[in-house]
Amino acid sequence: MIQSPLCALLGIEYPIFQGGMAWISDGKLAGAVSEAGGLGIISAMNADAEYLRGQIRIAREITEKPFGVNVMLMSPFADEVAKVVAEEKVPVVTTGAGNPSKYMKDWLAAGIRVIPVVASVSMARLVERVGASAVIAEGGESGGHIGELNTMALVPQVVSAVKIPVLAAGGIGDGRGVAASFMLGAVGVQLGTRFLVAKECGVHPNYKNKVLKANDIATVTTGKRLGHPVRSLRTPYSREYARLEYTDISDEELEKYGGGALYRAAVLGDEKTGCFLAGEIAGMVNKEQSAKEIIEEVFGEAESLLSGAAKWVK
Ligand code: TUI
């Protein structure tokens, strides 16, 4: 059995978070992951307060165990979503794509454990100073919006820079990634892409099939020109976006081209115009399993690897 200080901190059985994926991580998936002993996370994405309240209710119908909400700080609804998580006394809030400082006072007053996703040492130090309980150091192997560093270099540098616990994210798809994360000094992991194909995940079947079929070089990054690189599966959409980035199209038009693409992928399953965010480990994901099976398989693998690690020491 693998237990880390993160389990005691949050009252969970396995030190694993299911990442908050826009249009994918809803109350049903988060409830299933939490019920299986990890921390399920509802993505508040670009949705309003009413949507989030509904998803929190669904998660609470599935489980009495702790769960989380991911607040996407670039969302136009971030202020109202920040109020809802405090009113609902959500046990854990993770944040992404920005600096969560302005919400920290209210969240801490509501007894919430705030665990921001960071892509640099400086952001990790900043969120520690304003009261974060832990940080998720997310490397560029992740799907979606990514920073400059990759997991292997980012995690140990964040671990050395802060006193709060660190979770590793980005490029983790099985027990090998979990074991490696512990060796880098992390006390837990966050996985997104692997949970995308969970049986309880309601994403469009075309999306699941694309991830199941993906190989090691199936993902690409686009969006650098607008200052927010994004990793997604190679599709007609990503190819056209990549082409447009190198034309003299205006930033506004490029932004408009990106609008609604996550919805078209996750909800409509539109293989031509959708943007299918996925991490580099998509090539390792080849079967649909329940959230419980995923967690138990991953930690079974990690346990045997970590208990055999002494063979390297002579
Ligand atoms: O946020 C994510 N992943 C995401 S958000 C998203 S929605 C979106 N769609 C299109 C463009 C942009 C966003 C899809 N996937 N992961 C967590 C994450 N946070 N990755 C990187 C960061 C991050 C970046 C900058 C965290 C803090 C930060 O600070 C910047 C600053 O100084 O304010």
XYZ file of C-alpha atoms and ligand atoms in Angstrom:
347
model
C 0.000 0.000 0.000
C 1.287 3.413 -0.899
C 0.477 6.185 1.511
C 1.955 9.640 1.562
C 1.482 12.744 3.710
C -1.026 13.920 1.070
C -3.468 11.163 2.121
C -3.582 12.389 5.726
C -3.710 16.045 4.651
C -6.825 15.562 2.519
C -8.438 12.426 3.970
C -7.971 10.359 0.777
C -6.785 6.756 0.379
C -4.547 7.067 -2.700
C -2.345 10.141 -3.350
C -3.804 10.778 -6.802
C -5.851 13.637 -8.272
C -7.913 13.406 -11.439
C -7.110 16.580 -13.360
C -9.799 19.171 -14.036
C -10.362 18.901 -17.791
C -12.645 21.480 -19.443
C -15.930 19.975 -20.771
C -14.734 16.544 -19.502
C -14.287 16.505 -15.721
C -17.858 16.750 -14.449
C -19.551 15.778 -11.181
C -20.031 12.183 -12.325
C -16.350 11.533 -13.115
C -15.127 13.421 -10.042
C -17.592 11.560 -7.809
C -16.399 8.188 -9.170
C -12.695 9.011 -8.674
C -13.285 10.215 -5.108
C -15.451 7.202 -4.290
C -12.570 5.007 -5.542
C -10.212 6.662 -3.020
C -8.478 9.349 -5.116
C -9.417 13.008 -5.344
C -11.911 13.659 -8.134
C -11.944 17.190 -9.474
C -14.784 19.027 -11.215
C -13.651 21.474 -13.892
C -15.348 24.867 -13.535
C -13.779 25.764 -16.925
C -15.577 28.650 -18.665
C -18.967 27.828 -17.138
C -21.071 29.922 -14.763
C -21.964 29.520 -11.073
C -25.198 27.664 -11.741
C -23.457 24.949 -13.803
C -20.882 24.445 -11.058
C -23.498 24.178 -8.290
C -25.244 21.463 -10.325
C -22.025 19.462 -10.797
C -21.136 19.751 -7.089
C -24.577 18.352 -6.267
C -23.998 15.400 -8.637
C -20.589 14.601 -7.070
C -22.125 14.731 -3.583
C -24.841 12.279 -4.628
C -22.140 9.790 -5.698
C -19.737 10.133 -2.775
C -19.392 11.448 0.743
C -15.606 11.476 0.352
C -13.599 14.664 -0.363
C -13.506 16.046 -3.897
C -12.204 19.191 -5.554
C -13.069 21.938 -8.028
C -10.591 23.324 -10.548
C -10.955 27.057 -11.114
C -9.609 28.142 -14.502
C -8.376 31.628 -13.660
C -8.684 32.906 -17.238
C -12.433 32.162 -17.221
C -14.751 35.185 -17.532
C -16.782 33.573 -14.705
C -13.807 33.074 -12.328
C -15.159 35.611 -9.772
C -18.602 34.003 -9.440
C -17.156 30.481 -9.474
C -14.740 31.515 -6.690
C -17.737 32.547 -4.561
C -19.589 29.278 -5.194
C -16.698 27.083 -4.021
C -16.535 29.086 -0.779
C -20.328 28.967 -0.216
C -20.428 25.228 -0.963
C -17.388 24.648 1.258
C -15.770 22.469 -1.392
C -12.965 20.558 0.426
C -10.202 21.240 -2.147
C -9.759 23.896 -4.842
C -7.108 23.601 -7.521
C -6.407 26.528 -9.842
C -4.914 26.713 -13.305
C -3.710 29.150 -15.935
C -2.818 32.045 -13.641
C -2.233 33.547 -10.207
C -4.950 32.717 -7.615
C -3.851 35.315 -4.983
C -6.953 37.496 -5.127
C -9.226 34.621 -4.048
C -7.004 33.128 -1.330
C -8.388 35.102 1.645
C -12.002 34.055 1.017
C -11.117 30.462 0.264
C -8.943 30.056 3.369
C -11.687 31.662 5.506
C -14.103 29.005 4.173
C -11.698 26.258 5.334
C -10.801 25.227 1.777
C -7.468 23.591 1.022
C -6.100 25.453 -1.998
C -3.710 23.549 -4.261
C -2.710 25.635 -7.308
C -1.248 24.204 -10.495
C 2.064 25.920 -11.182
C 4.430 25.747 -14.112
C 7.414 27.503 -12.485
C 9.366 27.801 -9.235
C 8.450 31.490 -8.851
C 4.693 30.769 -8.974
C 5.159 27.884 -6.497
C 6.921 30.229 -4.041
C 4.235 32.880 -4.482
C 1.309 30.549 -3.789
C 3.081 29.073 -0.762
C 3.430 32.600 0.638
C -0.297 33.330 0.248
C -1.427 30.133 1.987
C -1.576 27.221 -0.473
C -1.705 23.802 1.248
C 0.277 22.123 -1.561
C 1.159 22.734 -5.210
C 0.801 20.715 -8.377
C 3.925 21.119 -10.510
C 2.695 20.497 -14.043
C 5.174 19.863 -16.831
C 4.718 20.454 -20.541
C 3.913 16.797 -21.273
C 0.380 17.621 -20.080
C -2.574 18.167 -22.300
C -4.056 21.637 -22.485
C -2.443 24.898 -21.455
C 1.227 24.300 -20.604
C 4.299 26.146 -19.352
C 7.933 26.058 -20.530
C 9.408 23.278 -18.382
C 8.852 19.554 -18.495
C 7.994 17.401 -15.479
C 11.454 15.840 -14.958
C 13.073 19.269 -14.528
C 10.166 21.179 -12.955
C 9.173 18.856 -10.107
C 12.551 18.575 -8.299
C 13.148 22.323 -8.617
C 9.741 23.091 -7.093
C 10.299 20.466 -4.369
C 13.586 22.170 -3.423
C 12.025 25.645 -3.448
C 8.975 25.194 -1.185
C 8.136 23.549 2.152
C 4.550 22.606 1.267
C 3.869 19.200 -0.364
C 4.256 18.933 -4.140
C 2.262 16.814 -6.580
C 3.649 15.966 -10.000
C 1.580 16.281 -13.173
C 2.300 15.938 -16.874
C 3.525 12.773 -18.552
C 2.228 10.377 -15.892
C 0.188 7.532 -17.345
C 0.890 4.469 -15.225
C 2.664 3.171 -12.126
C 6.086 3.916 -13.613
C 5.249 7.605 -13.729
C 3.915 7.507 -10.184
C 7.063 5.784 -8.864
C 9.254 8.268 -10.748
C 7.268 11.184 -9.289
C 7.978 9.975 -5.760
C 11.679 9.730 -6.633
C 11.566 13.374 -7.779
C 10.292 14.348 -4.340
C 6.563 14.575 -5.045
C 4.055 13.189 -2.506
C 1.304 12.662 -5.044
C 0.334 12.832 -8.696
C -2.340 14.318 -10.933
C -3.455 12.420 -14.039
C -5.772 13.757 -16.717
C -5.498 11.844 -19.981
C -5.701 8.402 -18.321
C -8.992 9.356 -16.611
C -10.390 10.758 -19.861
C -11.096 7.177 -20.985
C -12.609 6.111 -17.643
C -15.965 4.343 -17.960
C -17.558 7.045 -15.815
C -16.215 9.812 -18.074
C -18.999 11.173 -20.273
C -16.771 12.755 -22.925
C -17.877 12.027 -26.524
C -16.893 8.480 -27.671
C -14.961 9.931 -30.637
C -12.672 11.687 -28.126
C -12.068 8.472 -26.174
C -11.359 6.570 -29.393
C -8.842 9.157 -30.526
C -6.946 8.857 -27.226
C -7.134 5.047 -27.305
C -5.716 5.025 -30.845
C -3.031 7.682 -30.251
C 0.660 6.812 -30.454
C 3.716 8.432 -28.875
C 3.891 11.274 -31.393
C 0.161 11.945 -31.601
C 0.200 15.299 -29.770
C 1.357 18.747 -30.898
C 1.545 22.187 -29.298
C -0.050 25.262 -30.813
C -0.885 28.716 -29.474
C 2.602 30.056 -28.693
C 1.942 33.166 -30.755
C -0.940 34.206 -28.452
C 1.157 33.494 -25.355
C -0.671 30.371 -24.242
C 0.698 27.164 -25.725
C -1.740 24.266 -25.718
C -1.054 20.543 -26.265
C -3.646 18.610 -28.245
C -3.974 15.609 -30.543
C -2.847 16.111 -34.122
C -6.062 16.698 -36.109
C -7.184 18.735 -39.126
C -7.995 21.549 -36.659
C -4.555 21.584 -35.013
C -2.844 21.436 -38.399
C -4.842 24.410 -39.668
C -4.252 26.347 -36.419
C -0.504 25.695 -36.674
C -0.557 26.945 -40.282
C -2.533 30.091 -39.393
C -0.057 30.971 -36.632
C 2.588 31.554 -39.275
C 0.421 33.695 -41.539
C -0.332 37.417 -41.195
C -3.821 36.747 -39.764
C -4.566 39.114 -36.825
C -4.396 37.880 -33.211
C -8.140 38.565 -32.875
C -8.974 36.344 -35.839
C -6.656 33.600 -34.571
C -8.354 33.796 -31.153
C -11.738 33.551 -32.869
C -10.589 30.452 -34.762
C -9.901 28.786 -31.379
C -13.285 29.699 -29.862
C -15.582 26.772 -29.026
C -13.110 24.138 -30.219
C -12.938 22.313 -26.858
C -16.737 22.070 -26.749
C -16.841 20.771 -30.331
C -14.344 18.023 -29.419
C -15.615 16.934 -25.999
C -19.377 17.327 -26.423
C -19.980 17.023 -30.169
C -17.035 14.727 -30.972
C -16.399 16.787 -34.114
C -13.206 15.326 -35.578
C -12.734 18.124 -38.118
C -13.221 21.315 -36.112
C -12.700 20.112 -32.517
C -9.590 20.635 -30.392
C -8.829 17.343 -28.621
C -6.602 18.259 -25.678
C -4.492 15.315 -24.505
C -1.129 14.703 -22.879
C 1.958 12.997 -24.285
C 1.053 9.762 -22.494
C -1.983 9.328 -24.790
C 0.096 6.644 -26.556
C 0.149 4.624 -23.298
C -3.628 4.672 -22.827
C -5.181 1.733 -24.622
C -8.143 0.492 -22.605
C -11.299 1.839 -21.052
C -11.500 1.030 -17.330
C -13.502 2.231 -14.353
C -11.940 4.947 -12.204
C -11.433 2.319 -9.478
C -9.630 -0.050 -11.870
C -7.366 2.760 -13.096
C -6.363 3.801 -9.581
C -5.822 0.246 -8.342
C -3.802 -0.751 -11.419
C -1.596 2.347 -11.309
C -0.849 2.008 -7.588
C -0.332 -1.758 -7.843
C 2.360 -1.087 -10.465
C 3.921 1.742 -8.458
C 4.030 -0.373 -5.320
C 5.916 -3.238 -6.941
C 8.344 -0.830 -8.622
C 9.059 1.093 -5.434
C 9.468 -2.043 -3.336
C 11.948 -3.398 -5.914
C 13.926 -0.148 -6.166
C 16.553 -1.327 -3.665
C 17.990 -3.647 -6.374
C 19.806 -0.640 -7.821
C 21.745 -0.019 -4.631
C 24.803 -2.250 -4.177
O -4.671 25.264 -16.903
C -4.194 24.229 -17.280
N -4.625 23.597 -18.390
C -5.609 24.071 -19.232
S -6.519 25.455 -19.033
C -7.313 25.190 -20.449
S -8.506 26.266 -21.080
C -7.554 27.189 -22.127
N -7.824 27.093 -23.406
C -7.132 27.778 -24.278
C -6.088 28.605 -23.887
C -5.775 28.690 -22.590
C -6.514 27.965 -21.676
C -6.881 24.042 -21.018
N -5.946 23.433 -20.313
N -3.197 23.633 -16.599
C -2.661 24.232 -15.436
C -1.609 25.204 -15.800
N -1.442 26.348 -15.204
N -0.701 25.071 -16.763
C 0.068 26.193 -16.758
C -0.423 26.984 -15.742
C 0.016 28.275 -15.294
C 0.481 29.210 -16.178
C 0.839 30.470 -15.732
C -0.086 28.595 -13.933
C 0.285 29.829 -13.497
C 0.729 30.755 -14.398
O 1.055 31.960 -13.929
C 1.126 33.005 -14.867
C 1.145 34.295 -14.162
O 2.248 34.743 -13.860
O 0.035 34.822 -13.919
